[in-house]
PDB file of C-alpha atoms in Angstrom:
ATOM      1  CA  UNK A 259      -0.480  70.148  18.601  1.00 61.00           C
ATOM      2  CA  UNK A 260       0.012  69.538  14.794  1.00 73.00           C
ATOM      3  CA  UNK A 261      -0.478  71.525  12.335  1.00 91.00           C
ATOM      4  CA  UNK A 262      -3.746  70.755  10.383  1.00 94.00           C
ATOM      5  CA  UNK A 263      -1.617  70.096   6.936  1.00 94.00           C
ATOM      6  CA  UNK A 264       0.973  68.111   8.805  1.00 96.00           C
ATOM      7  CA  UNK A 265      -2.036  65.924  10.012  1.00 97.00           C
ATOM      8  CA  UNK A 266      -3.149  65.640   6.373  1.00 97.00           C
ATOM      9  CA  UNK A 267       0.366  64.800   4.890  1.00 97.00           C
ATOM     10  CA  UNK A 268       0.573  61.756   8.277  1.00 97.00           C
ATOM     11  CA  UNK A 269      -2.679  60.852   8.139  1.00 97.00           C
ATOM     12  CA  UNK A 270      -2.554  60.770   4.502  1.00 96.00           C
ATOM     13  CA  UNK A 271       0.806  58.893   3.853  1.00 96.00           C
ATOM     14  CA  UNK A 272      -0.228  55.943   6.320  1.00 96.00           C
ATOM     15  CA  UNK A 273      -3.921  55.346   4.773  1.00 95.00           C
ATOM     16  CA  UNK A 274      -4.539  56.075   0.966  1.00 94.00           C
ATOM     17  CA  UNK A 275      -2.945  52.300  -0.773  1.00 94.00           C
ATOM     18  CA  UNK A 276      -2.590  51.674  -4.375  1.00 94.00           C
ATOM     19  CA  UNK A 277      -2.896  48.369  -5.893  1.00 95.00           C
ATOM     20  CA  UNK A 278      -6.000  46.918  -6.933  1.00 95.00           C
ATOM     21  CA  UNK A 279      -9.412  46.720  -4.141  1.00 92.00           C
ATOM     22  CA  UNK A 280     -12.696  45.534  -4.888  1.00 90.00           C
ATOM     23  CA  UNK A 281     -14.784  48.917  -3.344  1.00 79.00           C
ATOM     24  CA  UNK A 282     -18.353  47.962  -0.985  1.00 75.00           C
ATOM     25  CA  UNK A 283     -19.960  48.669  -3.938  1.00 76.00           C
ATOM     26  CA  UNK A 284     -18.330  45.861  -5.600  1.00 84.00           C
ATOM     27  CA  UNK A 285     -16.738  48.278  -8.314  1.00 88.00           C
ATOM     28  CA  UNK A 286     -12.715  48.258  -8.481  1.00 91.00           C
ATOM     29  CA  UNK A 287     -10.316  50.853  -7.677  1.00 88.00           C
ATOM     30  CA  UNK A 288      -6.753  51.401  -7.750  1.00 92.00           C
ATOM     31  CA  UNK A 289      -6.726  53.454  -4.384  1.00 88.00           C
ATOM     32  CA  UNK A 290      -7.912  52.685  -1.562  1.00 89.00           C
ATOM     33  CA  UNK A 291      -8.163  54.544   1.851  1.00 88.00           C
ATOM     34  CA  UNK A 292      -7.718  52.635   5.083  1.00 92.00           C
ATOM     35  CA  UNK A 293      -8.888  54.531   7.853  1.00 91.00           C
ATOM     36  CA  UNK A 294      -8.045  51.812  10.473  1.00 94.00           C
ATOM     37  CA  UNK A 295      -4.079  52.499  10.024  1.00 96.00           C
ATOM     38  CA  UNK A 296      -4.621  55.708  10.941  1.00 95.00           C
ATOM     39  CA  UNK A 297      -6.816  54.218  14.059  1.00 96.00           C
ATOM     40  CA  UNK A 298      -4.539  51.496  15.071  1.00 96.00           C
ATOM     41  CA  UNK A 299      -1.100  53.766  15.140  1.00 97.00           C
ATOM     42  CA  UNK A 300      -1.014  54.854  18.692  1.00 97.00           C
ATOM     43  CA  UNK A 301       0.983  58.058  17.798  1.00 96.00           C
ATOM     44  CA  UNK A 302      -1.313  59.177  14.577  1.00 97.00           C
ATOM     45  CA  UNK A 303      -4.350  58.365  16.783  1.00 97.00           C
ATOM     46  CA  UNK A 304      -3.021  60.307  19.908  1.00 97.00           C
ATOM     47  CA  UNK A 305      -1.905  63.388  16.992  1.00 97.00           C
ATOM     48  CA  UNK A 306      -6.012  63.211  16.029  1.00 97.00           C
ATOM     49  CA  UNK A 307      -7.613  63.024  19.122  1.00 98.00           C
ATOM     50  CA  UNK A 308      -5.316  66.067  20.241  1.00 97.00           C
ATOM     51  CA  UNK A 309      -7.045  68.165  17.164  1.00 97.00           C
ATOM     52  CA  UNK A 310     -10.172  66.328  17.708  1.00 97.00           C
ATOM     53  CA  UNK A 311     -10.244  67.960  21.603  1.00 97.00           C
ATOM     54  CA  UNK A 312     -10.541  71.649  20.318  1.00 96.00           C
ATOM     55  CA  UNK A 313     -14.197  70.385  17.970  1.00 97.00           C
ATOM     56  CA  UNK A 314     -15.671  69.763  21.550  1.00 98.00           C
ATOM     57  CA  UNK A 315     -18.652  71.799  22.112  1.00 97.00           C
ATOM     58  CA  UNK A 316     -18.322  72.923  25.399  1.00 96.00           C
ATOM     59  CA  UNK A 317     -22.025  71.816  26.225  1.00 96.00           C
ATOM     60  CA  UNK A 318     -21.221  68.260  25.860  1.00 97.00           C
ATOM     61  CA  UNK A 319     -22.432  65.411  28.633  1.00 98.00           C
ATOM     62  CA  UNK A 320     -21.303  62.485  26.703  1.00 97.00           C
ATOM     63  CA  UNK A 321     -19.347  61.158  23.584  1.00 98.00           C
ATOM     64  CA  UNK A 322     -20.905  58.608  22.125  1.00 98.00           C
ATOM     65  CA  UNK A 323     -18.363  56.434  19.866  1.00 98.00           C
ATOM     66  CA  UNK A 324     -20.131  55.183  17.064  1.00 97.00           C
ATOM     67  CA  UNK A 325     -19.485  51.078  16.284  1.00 94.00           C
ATOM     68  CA  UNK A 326     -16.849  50.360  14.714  1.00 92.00           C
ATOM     69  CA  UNK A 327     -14.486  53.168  14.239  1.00 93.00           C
ATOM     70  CA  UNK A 328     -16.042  56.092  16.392  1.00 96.00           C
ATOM     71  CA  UNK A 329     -15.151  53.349  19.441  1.00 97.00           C
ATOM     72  CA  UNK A 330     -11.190  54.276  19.620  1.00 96.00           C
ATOM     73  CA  UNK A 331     -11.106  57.958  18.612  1.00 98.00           C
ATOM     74  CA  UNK A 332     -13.975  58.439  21.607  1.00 98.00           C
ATOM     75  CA  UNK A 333     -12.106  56.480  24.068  1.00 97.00           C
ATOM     76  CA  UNK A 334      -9.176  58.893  23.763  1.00 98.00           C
ATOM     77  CA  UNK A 335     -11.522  61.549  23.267  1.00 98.00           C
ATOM     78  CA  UNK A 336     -12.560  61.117  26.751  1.00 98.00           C
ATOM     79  CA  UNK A 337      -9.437  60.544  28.434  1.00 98.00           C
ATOM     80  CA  UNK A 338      -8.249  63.873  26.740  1.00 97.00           C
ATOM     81  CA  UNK A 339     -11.572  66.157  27.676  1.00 98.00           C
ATOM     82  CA  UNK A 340     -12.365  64.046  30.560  1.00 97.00           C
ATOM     83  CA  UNK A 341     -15.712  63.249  29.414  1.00 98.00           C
ATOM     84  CA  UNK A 342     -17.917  60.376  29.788  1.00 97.00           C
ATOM     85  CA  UNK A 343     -18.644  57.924  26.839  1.00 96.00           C
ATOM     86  CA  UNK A 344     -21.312  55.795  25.225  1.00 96.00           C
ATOM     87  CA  UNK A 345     -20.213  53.151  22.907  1.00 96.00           C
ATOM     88  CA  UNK A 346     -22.906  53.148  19.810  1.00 96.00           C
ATOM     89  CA  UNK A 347     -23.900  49.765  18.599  1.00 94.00           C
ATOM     90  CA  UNK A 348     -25.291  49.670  14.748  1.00 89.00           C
ATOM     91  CA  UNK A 349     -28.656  47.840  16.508  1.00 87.00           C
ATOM     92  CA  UNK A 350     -29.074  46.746  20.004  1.00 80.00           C
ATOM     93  CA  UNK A 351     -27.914  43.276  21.056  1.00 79.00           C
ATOM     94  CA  UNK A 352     -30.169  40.221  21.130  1.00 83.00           C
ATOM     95  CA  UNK A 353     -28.254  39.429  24.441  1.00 82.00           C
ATOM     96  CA  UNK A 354     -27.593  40.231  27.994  1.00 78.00           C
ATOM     97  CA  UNK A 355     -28.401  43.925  28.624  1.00 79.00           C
ATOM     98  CA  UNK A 356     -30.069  44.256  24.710  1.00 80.00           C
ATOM     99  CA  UNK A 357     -28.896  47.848  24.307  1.00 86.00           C
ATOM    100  CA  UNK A 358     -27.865  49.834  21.882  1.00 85.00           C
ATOM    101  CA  UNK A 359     -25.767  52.503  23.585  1.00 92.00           C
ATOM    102  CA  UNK A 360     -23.315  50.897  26.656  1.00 92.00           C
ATOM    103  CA  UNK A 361     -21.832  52.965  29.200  1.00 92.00           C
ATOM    104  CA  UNK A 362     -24.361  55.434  30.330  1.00 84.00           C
ATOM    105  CA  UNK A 363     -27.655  56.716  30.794  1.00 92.00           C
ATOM    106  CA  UNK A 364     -28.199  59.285  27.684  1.00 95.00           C
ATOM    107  CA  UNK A 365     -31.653  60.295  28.734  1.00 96.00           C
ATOM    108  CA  UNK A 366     -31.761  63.940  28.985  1.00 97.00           C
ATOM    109  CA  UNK A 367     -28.283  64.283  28.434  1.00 97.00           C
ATOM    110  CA  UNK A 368     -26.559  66.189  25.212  1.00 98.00           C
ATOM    111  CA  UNK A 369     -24.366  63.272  23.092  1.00 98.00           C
ATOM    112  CA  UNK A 370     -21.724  64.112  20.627  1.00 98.00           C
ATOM    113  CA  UNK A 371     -21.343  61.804  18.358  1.00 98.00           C
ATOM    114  CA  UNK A 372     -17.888  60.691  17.639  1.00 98.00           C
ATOM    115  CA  UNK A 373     -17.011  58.953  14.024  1.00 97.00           C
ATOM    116  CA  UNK A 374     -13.956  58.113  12.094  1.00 95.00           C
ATOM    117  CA  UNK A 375     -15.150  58.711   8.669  1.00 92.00           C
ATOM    118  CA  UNK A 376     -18.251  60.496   7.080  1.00 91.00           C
ATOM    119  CA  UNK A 377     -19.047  59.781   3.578  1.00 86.00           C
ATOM    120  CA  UNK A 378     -22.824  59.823   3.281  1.00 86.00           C
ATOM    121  CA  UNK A 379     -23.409  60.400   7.269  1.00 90.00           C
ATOM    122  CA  UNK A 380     -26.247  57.055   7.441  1.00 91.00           C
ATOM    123  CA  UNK A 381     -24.857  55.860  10.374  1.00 92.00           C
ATOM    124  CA  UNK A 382     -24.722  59.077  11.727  1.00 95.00           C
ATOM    125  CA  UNK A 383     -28.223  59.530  11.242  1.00 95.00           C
ATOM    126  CA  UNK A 384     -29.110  56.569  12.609  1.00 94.00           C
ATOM    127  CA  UNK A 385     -27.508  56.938  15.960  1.00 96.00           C
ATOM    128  CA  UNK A 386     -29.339  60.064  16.014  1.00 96.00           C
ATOM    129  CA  UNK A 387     -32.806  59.411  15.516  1.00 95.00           C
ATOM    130  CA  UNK A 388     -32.186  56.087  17.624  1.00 94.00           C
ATOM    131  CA  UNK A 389     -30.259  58.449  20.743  1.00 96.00           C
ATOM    132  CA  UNK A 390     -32.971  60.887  20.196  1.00 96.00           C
ATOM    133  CA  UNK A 391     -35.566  57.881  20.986  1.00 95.00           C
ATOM    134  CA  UNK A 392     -34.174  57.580  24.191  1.00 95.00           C
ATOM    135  CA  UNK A 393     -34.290  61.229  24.505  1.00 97.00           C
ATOM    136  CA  UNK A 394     -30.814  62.239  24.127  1.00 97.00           C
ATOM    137  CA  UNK A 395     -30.074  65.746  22.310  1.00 98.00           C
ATOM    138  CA  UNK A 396     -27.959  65.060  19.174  1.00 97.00           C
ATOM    139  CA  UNK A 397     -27.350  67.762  17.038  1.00 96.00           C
ATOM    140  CA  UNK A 398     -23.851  67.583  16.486  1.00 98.00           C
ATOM    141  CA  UNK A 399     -20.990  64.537  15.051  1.00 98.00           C
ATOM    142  CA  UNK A 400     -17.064  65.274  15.713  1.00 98.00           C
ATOM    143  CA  UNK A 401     -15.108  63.189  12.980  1.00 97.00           C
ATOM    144  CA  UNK A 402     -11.427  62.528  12.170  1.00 96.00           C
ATOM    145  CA  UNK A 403     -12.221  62.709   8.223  1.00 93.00           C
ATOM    146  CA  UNK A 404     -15.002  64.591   6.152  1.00 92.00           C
ATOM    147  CA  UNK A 405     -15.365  62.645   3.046  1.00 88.00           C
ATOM    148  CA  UNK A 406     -18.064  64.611   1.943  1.00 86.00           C
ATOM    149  CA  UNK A 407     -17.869  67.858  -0.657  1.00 80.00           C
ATOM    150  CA  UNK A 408     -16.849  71.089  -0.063  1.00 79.00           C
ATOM    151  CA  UNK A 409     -20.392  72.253  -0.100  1.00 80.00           C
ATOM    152  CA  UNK A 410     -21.516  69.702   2.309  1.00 83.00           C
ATOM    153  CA  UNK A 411     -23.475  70.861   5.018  1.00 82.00           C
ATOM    154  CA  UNK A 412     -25.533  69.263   8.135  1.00 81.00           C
ATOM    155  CA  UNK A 413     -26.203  66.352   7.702  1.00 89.00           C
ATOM    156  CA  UNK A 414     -30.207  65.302   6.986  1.00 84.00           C
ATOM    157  CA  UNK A 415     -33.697  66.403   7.431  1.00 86.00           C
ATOM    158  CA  UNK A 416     -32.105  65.895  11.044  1.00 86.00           C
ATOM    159  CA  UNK A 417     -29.429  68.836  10.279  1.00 91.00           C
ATOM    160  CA  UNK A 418     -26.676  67.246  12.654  1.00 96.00           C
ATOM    161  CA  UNK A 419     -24.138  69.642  12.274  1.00 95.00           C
ATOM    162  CA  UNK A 420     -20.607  67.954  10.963  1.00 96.00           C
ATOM    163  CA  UNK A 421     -17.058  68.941  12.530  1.00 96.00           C
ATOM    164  CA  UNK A 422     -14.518  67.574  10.986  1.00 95.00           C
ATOM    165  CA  UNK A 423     -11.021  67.549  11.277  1.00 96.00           C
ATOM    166  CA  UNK A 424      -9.874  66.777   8.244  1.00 96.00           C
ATOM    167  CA  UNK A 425     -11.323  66.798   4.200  1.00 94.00           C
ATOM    168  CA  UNK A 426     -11.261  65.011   1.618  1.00 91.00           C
ATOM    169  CA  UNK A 427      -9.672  68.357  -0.218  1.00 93.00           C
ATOM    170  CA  UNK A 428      -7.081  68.277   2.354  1.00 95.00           C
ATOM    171  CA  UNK A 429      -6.185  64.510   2.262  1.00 95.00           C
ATOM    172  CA  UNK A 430      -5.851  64.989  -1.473  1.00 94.00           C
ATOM    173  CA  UNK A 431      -3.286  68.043  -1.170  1.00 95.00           C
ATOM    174  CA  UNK A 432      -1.708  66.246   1.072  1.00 95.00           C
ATOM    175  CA  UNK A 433      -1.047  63.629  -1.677  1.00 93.00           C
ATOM    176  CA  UNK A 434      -0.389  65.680  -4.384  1.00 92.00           C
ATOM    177  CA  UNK A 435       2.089  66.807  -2.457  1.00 82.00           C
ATOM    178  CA  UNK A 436       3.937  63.427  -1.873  1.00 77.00           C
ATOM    179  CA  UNK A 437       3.728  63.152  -5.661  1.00 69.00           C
ATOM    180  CA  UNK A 438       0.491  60.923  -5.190  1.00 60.00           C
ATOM    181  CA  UNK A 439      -2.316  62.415  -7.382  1.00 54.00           C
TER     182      UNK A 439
END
């Protein structure tokens, strides 16, 4: 297994661009951090999932990979732990079986939430209160990077705990350390 700084320095060095990107919020940047590069490279994936495994809490009936990213780090996820998986739709389809969680029954079961990136946690939130619904425990999200402060701490009135395997502090070493920052 890596080393949590060697993570940071690979994960790092493969996502955070420079050049010039329009941000969501329709301000510019000259960095930019592409999370799917990380997500896409079968070997960096594999090297996250392997860290991810250890976040686990050992209580767990089901990760539930939250649409769009969450989707490949759970799938993984569950071949490593050998646990069952719920894919996480944004809102249920208007379609076919018109759910929002595919691949299992979550009632009464305990779902960890699996997500790429948390920056404010809202879709986090809302997977929870809409799992919940169906009355699935959530309490707990797993995710590859913590954009959040240092001082961050569950996440909502909800108080979904956050692990994370990697920070925003540590991405940042990580590029001041290439010579980045």
């Amino acid at each position: 297994m890596l080393d949590l700084h060697d993570l940071a320095r690979d994960v790092n060095g493969r996502c955070r661009l420079r050049g010039q990107f329009t941000l969501r919020s329709g301000l510019t940047s000259t960095e930019y951090f592409d999370k799917y590069l990380f997500e896409s490279d079968p070997v960096l994936l594999r090297n996250v999932v392997e860290v991810m495994a250890a976040f686990v809490p050992d209580d767990v009936d089901l990760l539930g990979g939250l649409e769009l990213g969450g989707v490949p780090l759970a799938t993984l996820l569950g071949q490593v732990t050998g646990l069952p998986l719920l894919f996480v739709r944004k809102q249920a389809k208007a379609y076919g079986t018109q759910r929002l969680a595919e691949g299992g029954d979550c009632d009464g079961r305990r779902v960890l939430l699996v997500e790429d990136v948390i920056t404010t946690g809202g879709a986090v939130l809302d997977a929870a209160r809409a799992l919940r619904s169906m009355n699935a425990t959530v309490d707990t999200v797993l995710c590859a990077i913590d954009r959040r402060g240092p001082d961050a701490g569950p996440l909502g009135p909800e108080r979904v705990e956050v692990r994370s395997v990697l920070t925003r502090a540590m991405l940042d070493a990580a590029d001041a350390g290439r010579g980045g920052g």
